[in-house]
CSV table of C-alpha atoms in Angstrom, one decimal:
chain,number,residue,atom,x,y,z
C,1,MET,CA,-29.4,27.0,-35.4
C,2,PRO,CA,-27.1,30.1,-34.8
C,3,THR,CA,-23.7,29.6,-33.2
C,4,GLY,CA,-21.5,32.0,-31.2
C,5,TYR,CA,-18.8,31.7,-33.9
C,6,GLU,CA,-21.1,32.9,-36.7
C,7,ASN,CA,-23.4,35.3,-34.8
C,8,PRO,CA,-21.4,37.0,-32.1
C,9,GLU,CA,-23.9,39.9,-32.1
C,10,LEU,CA,-26.6,37.4,-30.6
C,11,LEU,CA,-24.5,36.8,-27.5
C,12,ARG,CA,-25.1,38.3,-24.1
C,13,TYR,CA,-21.4,37.8,-23.4
C,14,LYS,CA,-18.5,36.1,-25.3
C,15,ALA,CA,-17.4,32.6,-24.8
C,16,ASP,CA,-14.2,30.7,-25.6
C,17,GLY,CA,-14.0,28.2,-28.5
C,18,GLN,CA,-15.3,25.3,-26.6
C,19,HIS,CA,-18.5,27.1,-25.5
C,20,ASN,CA,-19.2,29.0,-28.7
C,21,LYS,CA,-21.6,26.6,-30.4
C,22,THR,CA,-25.4,26.8,-30.5
C,23,ILE,CA,-26.9,29.8,-29.0
C,24,VAL,CA,-29.8,29.3,-26.5
C,25,ASN,CA,-31.2,32.2,-24.4
C,26,GLY,CA,-28.4,34.4,-25.8
C,27,VAL,CA,-25.7,32.2,-24.6
C,28,SER,CA,-23.5,30.1,-26.8
C,29,ARG,CA,-23.1,26.4,-25.4
C,30,ILE,CA,-20.9,23.5,-25.8
C,31,GLY,CA,-22.0,21.4,-28.7
C,32,HIS,CA,-24.5,21.8,-31.6
C,33,MET,CA,-28.3,21.4,-31.0
C,34,ASP,CA,-30.9,21.1,-33.7
C,35,GLY,CA,-34.6,20.3,-33.7
C,36,GLY,CA,-37.5,22.5,-32.4
C,37,THR,CA,-37.3,25.4,-30.0
C,38,ALA,CA,-39.7,23.8,-27.6
C,39,ALA,CA,-36.9,22.5,-25.5
C,40,HIS,CA,-35.1,25.7,-25.2
C,41,TRP,CA,-34.7,27.1,-21.7
C,42,VAL,CA,-34.1,30.4,-19.8
C,43,ASP,CA,-31.0,29.9,-17.5
C,44,GLU,CA,-32.3,32.7,-15.1
C,45,ASP,CA,-35.3,30.5,-14.4
C,46,PHE,CA,-33.3,27.4,-13.3
C,47,ALA,CA,-33.0,28.6,-9.7
C,48,GLU,CA,-36.7,28.9,-9.1
C,49,VAL,CA,-37.7,25.9,-11.1
C,50,PHE,CA,-35.3,23.5,-9.6
C,51,THR,CA,-35.8,24.8,-6.0
C,52,GLU,CA,-39.7,24.4,-6.4
C,53,LYS,CA,-39.3,20.9,-7.7
C,54,SER,CA,-36.8,20.0,-4.8
C,55,ILE,CA,-39.4,21.4,-2.3
C,56,ASP,CA,-42.4,19.5,-4.0
C,57,PHE,CA,-40.3,16.3,-3.7
C,58,ILE,CA,-39.8,17.0,0.0
C,59,ARG,CA,-43.4,17.7,0.7
C,60,LYS,CA,-44.6,14.6,-1.1
C,61,ASN,CA,-42.0,12.4,0.8
C,62,LYS,CA,-42.1,13.9,4.2
C,63,ALA,CA,-43.8,11.0,5.8
C,64,LYS,CA,-41.1,8.5,4.9
C,65,PRO,CA,-37.2,8.5,4.6
C,66,PHE,CA,-36.1,10.2,1.5
C,67,PHE,CA,-32.8,11.2,-0.3
C,68,LEU,CA,-32.7,14.4,-2.4
C,69,PHE,CA,-29.6,15.2,-4.3
C,70,LYS,CA,-29.8,18.8,-5.3
C,71,SER,CA,-27.0,20.1,-7.8
C,72,PHE,CA,-26.8,23.9,-8.4
C,73,HIS,CA,-26.7,25.2,-12.0
C,74,ASP,CA,-26.3,28.7,-10.6
C,75,ILE,CA,-22.6,28.7,-9.8
C,76,HIS,CA,-21.5,26.9,-12.9
C,77,VAL,CA,-21.2,28.6,-16.2
C,78,PRO,CA,-22.9,30.2,-17.8
C,79,ARG,CA,-23.5,32.2,-14.6
C,80,MET,CA,-26.9,33.8,-15.4
C,81,PRO,CA,-28.7,34.6,-12.1
C,82,HIS,CA,-32.3,35.5,-11.9
C,83,PRO,CA,-32.9,39.2,-12.3
C,84,ARG,CA,-33.8,39.6,-8.6
C,85,PHE,CA,-30.3,38.6,-7.8
C,86,LYS,CA,-28.4,40.8,-10.4
C,87,GLY,CA,-26.4,43.4,-8.6
C,88,LYS,CA,-26.6,41.8,-5.3
C,89,SER,CA,-23.0,41.5,-4.9
C,90,THR,CA,-19.9,43.5,-6.0
C,91,MET,CA,-18.5,40.6,-8.0
C,92,GLY,CA,-20.7,40.6,-11.0
C,93,PRO,CA,-22.4,37.4,-12.2
C,94,ARG,CA,-20.3,35.2,-10.3
C,95,GLY,CA,-21.0,36.9,-7.0
C,96,ASP,CA,-24.7,37.2,-7.9
C,97,ALA,CA,-24.9,33.5,-8.6
C,98,ILE,CA,-23.3,32.8,-5.2
C,99,ALA,CA,-26.0,35.1,-3.6
C,100,GLN,CA,-28.6,33.1,-5.5
C,101,MET,CA,-27.1,29.8,-4.3
C,102,ASP,CA,-27.3,31.0,-0.7
C,103,TRP,CA,-31.0,31.9,-1.2
C,104,ILE,CA,-31.7,28.5,-2.7
C,105,THR,CA,-30.0,26.8,0.3
C,106,GLY,CA,-31.9,28.9,2.8
C,107,ARG,CA,-35.2,28.4,0.9
C,108,ILE,CA,-34.8,24.6,1.2
C,109,ILE,CA,-33.7,24.5,4.8
C,110,LYS,CA,-36.5,26.9,5.9
C,111,GLU,CA,-39.0,24.4,4.1
C,112,ILE,CA,-37.3,21.4,5.9
C,113,GLU,CA,-37.7,23.3,9.2
C,114,TYR,CA,-41.2,24.3,8.5
C,115,LEU,CA,-42.3,20.8,7.9
C,116,GLY,CA,-40.8,19.7,11.2
C,117,LEU,CA,-38.1,17.5,9.4
C,118,ALA,CA,-35.0,19.4,10.7
C,119,GLU,CA,-34.4,17.1,13.7
C,120,ASN,CA,-34.4,14.0,11.5
C,121,THR,CA,-32.7,15.4,8.3
C,122,LEU,CA,-29.0,15.4,7.4
C,123,ILE,CA,-28.1,18.1,5.0
C,124,ILE,CA,-24.6,18.0,3.3
C,125,PHE,CA,-23.5,21.1,1.4
C,126,THR,CA,-20.4,20.5,-0.6
C,127,SER,CA,-18.6,20.9,-3.9
C,128,ASP,CA,-17.1,18.6,-6.5
C,129,ASN,CA,-13.9,20.7,-6.9
C,130,GLY,CA,-12.1,24.0,-5.9
C,131,PRO,CA,-12.9,27.4,-7.2
C,132,VAL,CA,-12.6,28.5,-10.9
C,133,LEU,CA,-12.9,32.1,-12.1
C,134,PHE,CA,-12.7,31.5,-15.9
C,135,ASP,CA,-14.5,28.3,-17.2
C,136,GLY,CA,-15.3,29.2,-20.7
C,137,TYR,CA,-17.3,32.6,-20.6
C,138,PHE,CA,-16.0,36.0,-20.3
C,139,ASP,CA,-18.0,37.4,-17.6
C,140,ASP,CA,-15.3,39.3,-15.9
C,141,ALA,CA,-15.2,37.2,-12.7
C,142,ALA,CA,-11.5,37.4,-12.2
C,143,ASN,CA,-11.6,41.2,-12.5
C,144,MET,CA,-14.4,41.7,-10.0
C,145,LEU,CA,-13.2,39.7,-7.0
C,146,GLY,CA,-12.0,42.5,-5.1
C,147,ASP,CA,-10.5,41.3,-1.7
C,148,HIS,CA,-12.4,37.9,-2.0
C,149,LYS,CA,-10.1,34.7,-2.1
C,150,PRO,CA,-12.2,31.9,-3.5
C,151,GLY,CA,-9.6,29.4,-2.5
C,152,GLY,CA,-8.9,30.8,0.9
C,153,PRO,CA,-5.4,30.5,1.8
C,154,PHE,CA,-4.7,27.7,-0.5
C,155,SER,CA,-3.1,27.8,-3.9
C,156,GLY,CA,-4.6,26.4,-7.0
C,157,GLY,CA,-8.2,25.8,-8.0
C,158,LYS,CA,-10.4,23.7,-10.2
C,159,TYR,CA,-8.2,21.6,-12.6
C,160,SER,CA,-5.4,21.7,-10.2
C,161,ARG,CA,-3.8,19.2,-7.9
C,162,LEU,CA,-2.9,21.9,-5.5
C,163,GLU,CA,-4.7,22.4,-2.2
C,164,ALA,CA,-7.5,24.7,-3.5
C,165,GLY,CA,-8.4,22.3,-6.3
C,166,THR,CA,-8.5,19.3,-4.0
C,167,ARG,CA,-9.9,20.6,-0.8
C,168,VAL,CA,-13.5,21.4,-1.2
C,169,PRO,CA,-15.9,23.2,1.2
C,170,THR,CA,-18.3,21.0,3.1
C,171,LEU,CA,-20.9,22.1,5.5
C,172,VAL,CA,-23.0,19.5,7.5
C,173,TYR,CA,-26.4,20.5,9.1
C,174,TRP,CA,-28.3,18.3,11.6
C,175,LEU,CA,-30.1,19.1,14.7
Protein backbone atom coordinates (compact mmCIF):
# COMPACT_ATOMS: atom_id res chain seq x y z
CA MET A 1 0.00 0.00 0.00
CA PRO A 2 1.27 3.53 -0.65
CA THR A 3 3.10 5.39 2.11
CA GLY A 4 3.60 9.05 2.83
CA TYR A 5 7.32 8.62 2.25
CA GLU A 6 6.92 7.25 -1.25
CA ASN A 7 3.79 9.11 -2.35
CA PRO A 8 3.63 12.57 -0.75
CA GLU A 9 1.45 13.74 -3.66
CA LEU A 10 -1.38 11.55 -2.29
CA LEU A 11 -1.42 13.30 1.11
CA ARG A 12 -3.95 15.87 2.25
CA TYR A 13 -1.25 17.26 4.54
CA LYS A 14 2.28 16.32 5.51
CA ALA A 15 3.23 14.25 8.51
CA ASP A 16 6.44 13.67 10.43
CA GLY A 17 8.50 10.51 9.99
CA GLN A 18 6.58 8.54 12.62
CA HIS A 19 3.19 9.24 11.01
CA ASN A 20 4.34 8.82 7.41
CA LYS A 21 3.55 5.17 6.71
CA THR A 22 0.46 3.67 5.02
CA ILE A 23 -1.95 6.19 3.52
CA VAL A 24 -5.66 5.78 4.33
CA ASN A 25 -8.17 8.46 3.39
CA GLY A 26 -5.38 10.72 2.10
CA VAL A 27 -3.59 10.68 5.47
CA SER A 28 -0.39 8.80 6.26
CA ARG A 29 -0.48 6.77 9.47
CA ILE A 30 1.73 5.20 12.10
CA GLY A 31 2.71 1.76 10.87
CA HIS A 32 2.21 -0.24 7.73
CA MET A 33 -1.08 -1.87 6.78
CA ASP A 34 -1.76 -4.53 4.24
CA GLY A 35 -4.67 -6.60 3.05
CA GLY A 36 -7.86 -5.48 1.38
CA THR A 37 -9.42 -2.07 1.36
CA ALA A 38 -12.67 -3.18 3.04
CA ALA A 39 -11.33 -2.07 6.42
CA HIS A 40 -10.38 1.44 5.27
CA TRP A 41 -12.18 4.28 6.96
CA VAL A 42 -13.10 7.91 6.45
CA ASP A 43 -11.87 9.98 9.40
CA GLU A 44 -14.49 12.66 8.82
CA ASP A 45 -17.25 10.12 9.54
CA PHE A 46 -15.94 9.05 12.96
CA ALA A 47 -17.80 11.74 14.90
CA GLU A 48 -21.19 10.79 13.49
CA VAL A 49 -20.66 7.02 13.58
CA PHE A 50 -19.28 6.88 17.13
CA THR A 51 -21.85 9.36 18.45
CA GLU A 52 -24.75 7.39 16.97
CA LYS A 53 -23.33 4.15 18.37
CA SER A 54 -23.11 5.81 21.81
CA ILE A 55 -26.70 7.02 21.57
CA ASP A 56 -27.89 3.58 20.45
CA PHE A 57 -26.15 2.08 23.47
CA ILE A 58 -27.81 4.58 25.81
CA ARG A 59 -31.24 3.89 24.30
CA LYS A 60 -30.81 0.12 24.60
CA ASN A 61 -29.68 0.37 28.22
CA LYS A 62 -31.83 3.22 29.51
CA ALA A 63 -33.92 0.97 31.76
CA LYS A 64 -30.96 -0.27 33.78
CA PRO A 65 -27.69 1.13 35.13
CA PHE A 66 -25.04 1.42 32.43
CA PHE A 67 -21.51 2.68 31.91
CA LEU A 68 -20.49 4.34 28.67
CA PHE A 69 -16.90 5.35 28.04
CA LYS A 70 -16.84 7.65 25.01
CA SER A 71 -13.45 8.67 23.65
CA PHE A 72 -13.01 11.37 21.05
CA HIS A 73 -11.04 10.72 17.92
CA ASP A 74 -11.80 14.24 16.78
CA ILE A 75 -9.26 16.20 18.76
CA HIS A 76 -6.44 13.69 18.32
CA VAL A 77 -4.36 13.63 15.20
CA PRO A 78 -5.00 13.45 12.41
CA ARG A 79 -7.53 16.20 12.91
CA MET A 80 -10.10 15.57 10.20
CA PRO A 81 -13.41 17.16 11.21
CA HIS A 82 -16.56 16.42 9.26
CA PRO A 83 -17.16 18.91 6.41
CA ARG A 84 -20.03 20.58 8.30
CA PHE A 85 -17.49 21.68 10.94
CA LYS A 86 -14.75 22.87 8.57
CA GLY A 87 -14.33 26.62 8.87
CA LYS A 88 -16.40 26.80 12.08
CA SER A 89 -13.44 28.25 13.95
CA THR A 90 -10.59 30.59 13.18
CA MET A 91 -8.06 27.96 14.28
CA GLY A 92 -8.09 25.58 11.31
CA PRO A 93 -8.53 21.82 11.69
CA ARG A 94 -7.70 21.88 15.42
CA GLY A 95 -10.31 24.52 16.21
CA ASP A 96 -12.85 22.87 13.93
CA ALA A 97 -12.23 19.53 15.68
CA ILE A 98 -12.88 21.25 19.02
CA ALA A 99 -16.16 22.63 17.65
CA GLN A 100 -17.07 19.12 16.51
CA MET A 101 -16.19 17.69 19.93
CA ASP A 102 -18.49 20.28 21.54
CA TRP A 103 -21.30 19.23 19.19
CA ILE A 104 -20.80 15.53 20.04
CA THR A 105 -20.89 16.25 23.76
CA GLY A 106 -24.03 18.34 23.39
CA ARG A 107 -25.70 15.71 21.22
CA ILE A 108 -25.15 12.99 23.83
CA ILE A 109 -26.25 15.20 26.73
CA LYS A 110 -29.41 16.23 24.86
CA GLU A 111 -30.26 12.57 24.27
CA ILE A 112 -29.75 11.76 27.95
CA GLU A 113 -32.06 14.66 28.86
CA TYR A 114 -34.62 13.66 26.21
CA LEU A 115 -34.75 10.12 27.59
CA GLY A 116 -35.32 11.48 31.10
CA LEU A 117 -32.04 10.07 32.40
CA ALA A 118 -30.28 13.31 33.36
CA GLU A 119 -31.28 13.21 37.02
CA ASN A 120 -29.73 9.80 37.46
CA THR A 121 -26.69 10.10 35.18
CA LEU A 122 -23.20 11.27 36.06
CA ILE A 123 -21.27 12.67 33.09
CA ILE A 124 -17.53 13.20 33.44
CA PHE A 125 -15.74 15.09 30.68
CA THR A 126 -11.98 14.98 31.02
CA SER A 127 -8.72 14.49 29.19
CA ASP A 128 -5.72 12.22 29.54
CA ASN A 129 -3.10 14.95 29.21
CA GLY A 130 -2.56 18.62 28.61
CA PRO A 131 -2.70 20.34 25.23
CA VAL A 132 -0.52 19.63 22.21
CA LEU A 133 -0.36 21.65 19.02
CA PHE A 134 2.01 19.52 16.97
CA ASP A 135 1.64 15.78 17.32
CA GLY A 136 2.90 14.44 14.03
CA TYR A 137 0.82 16.23 11.39
CA PHE A 138 1.55 19.62 9.88
CA ASP A 139 -1.96 21.08 10.13
CA ASP A 140 -0.80 24.60 11.07
CA ALA A 141 -2.38 24.40 14.55
CA ALA A 142 0.38 26.42 16.26
CA ASN A 143 0.15 29.23 13.69
CA MET A 144 -3.64 29.50 13.87
CA LEU A 145 -4.05 29.87 17.65
CA GLY A 146 -4.68 33.57 17.67
CA ASP A 147 -5.12 34.65 21.30
CA HIS A 148 -6.21 31.18 22.45
CA LYS A 149 -4.04 29.71 25.22
CA PRO A 150 -4.64 25.92 25.25
CA GLY A 151 -2.85 25.47 28.59
CA GLY A 152 -4.49 28.50 30.14
CA PRO A 153 -2.11 30.25 32.53
CA PHE A 154 0.07 27.14 32.90
CA SER A 155 3.35 26.34 31.16
CA GLY A 156 4.08 23.09 29.37
CA GLY A 157 1.69 20.70 27.67
CA LYS A 158 1.43 17.08 26.57
CA TYR A 159 4.72 15.20 27.12
CA SER A 160 5.62 17.71 29.85
CA ARG A 161 5.81 17.39 33.61
CA LEU A 162 4.93 21.07 33.88
CA GLU A 163 1.47 22.15 35.03
CA ALA A 164 -0.23 22.36 31.64
CA GLY A 165 0.89 18.81 30.95
CA THR A 166 -0.23 17.30 34.23
CA ARG A 167 -3.33 19.32 35.01
CA VAL A 168 -6.18 18.20 32.83
CA PRO A 169 -9.58 19.80 32.34
CA THR A 170 -12.41 18.00 34.09
CA LEU A 171 -16.08 18.87 34.06
CA VAL A 172 -18.72 16.93 35.98
CA TYR A 173 -22.43 17.15 35.12
CA TRP A 174 -25.09 15.73 37.37
CA LEU A 175 -28.54 17.11 38.19
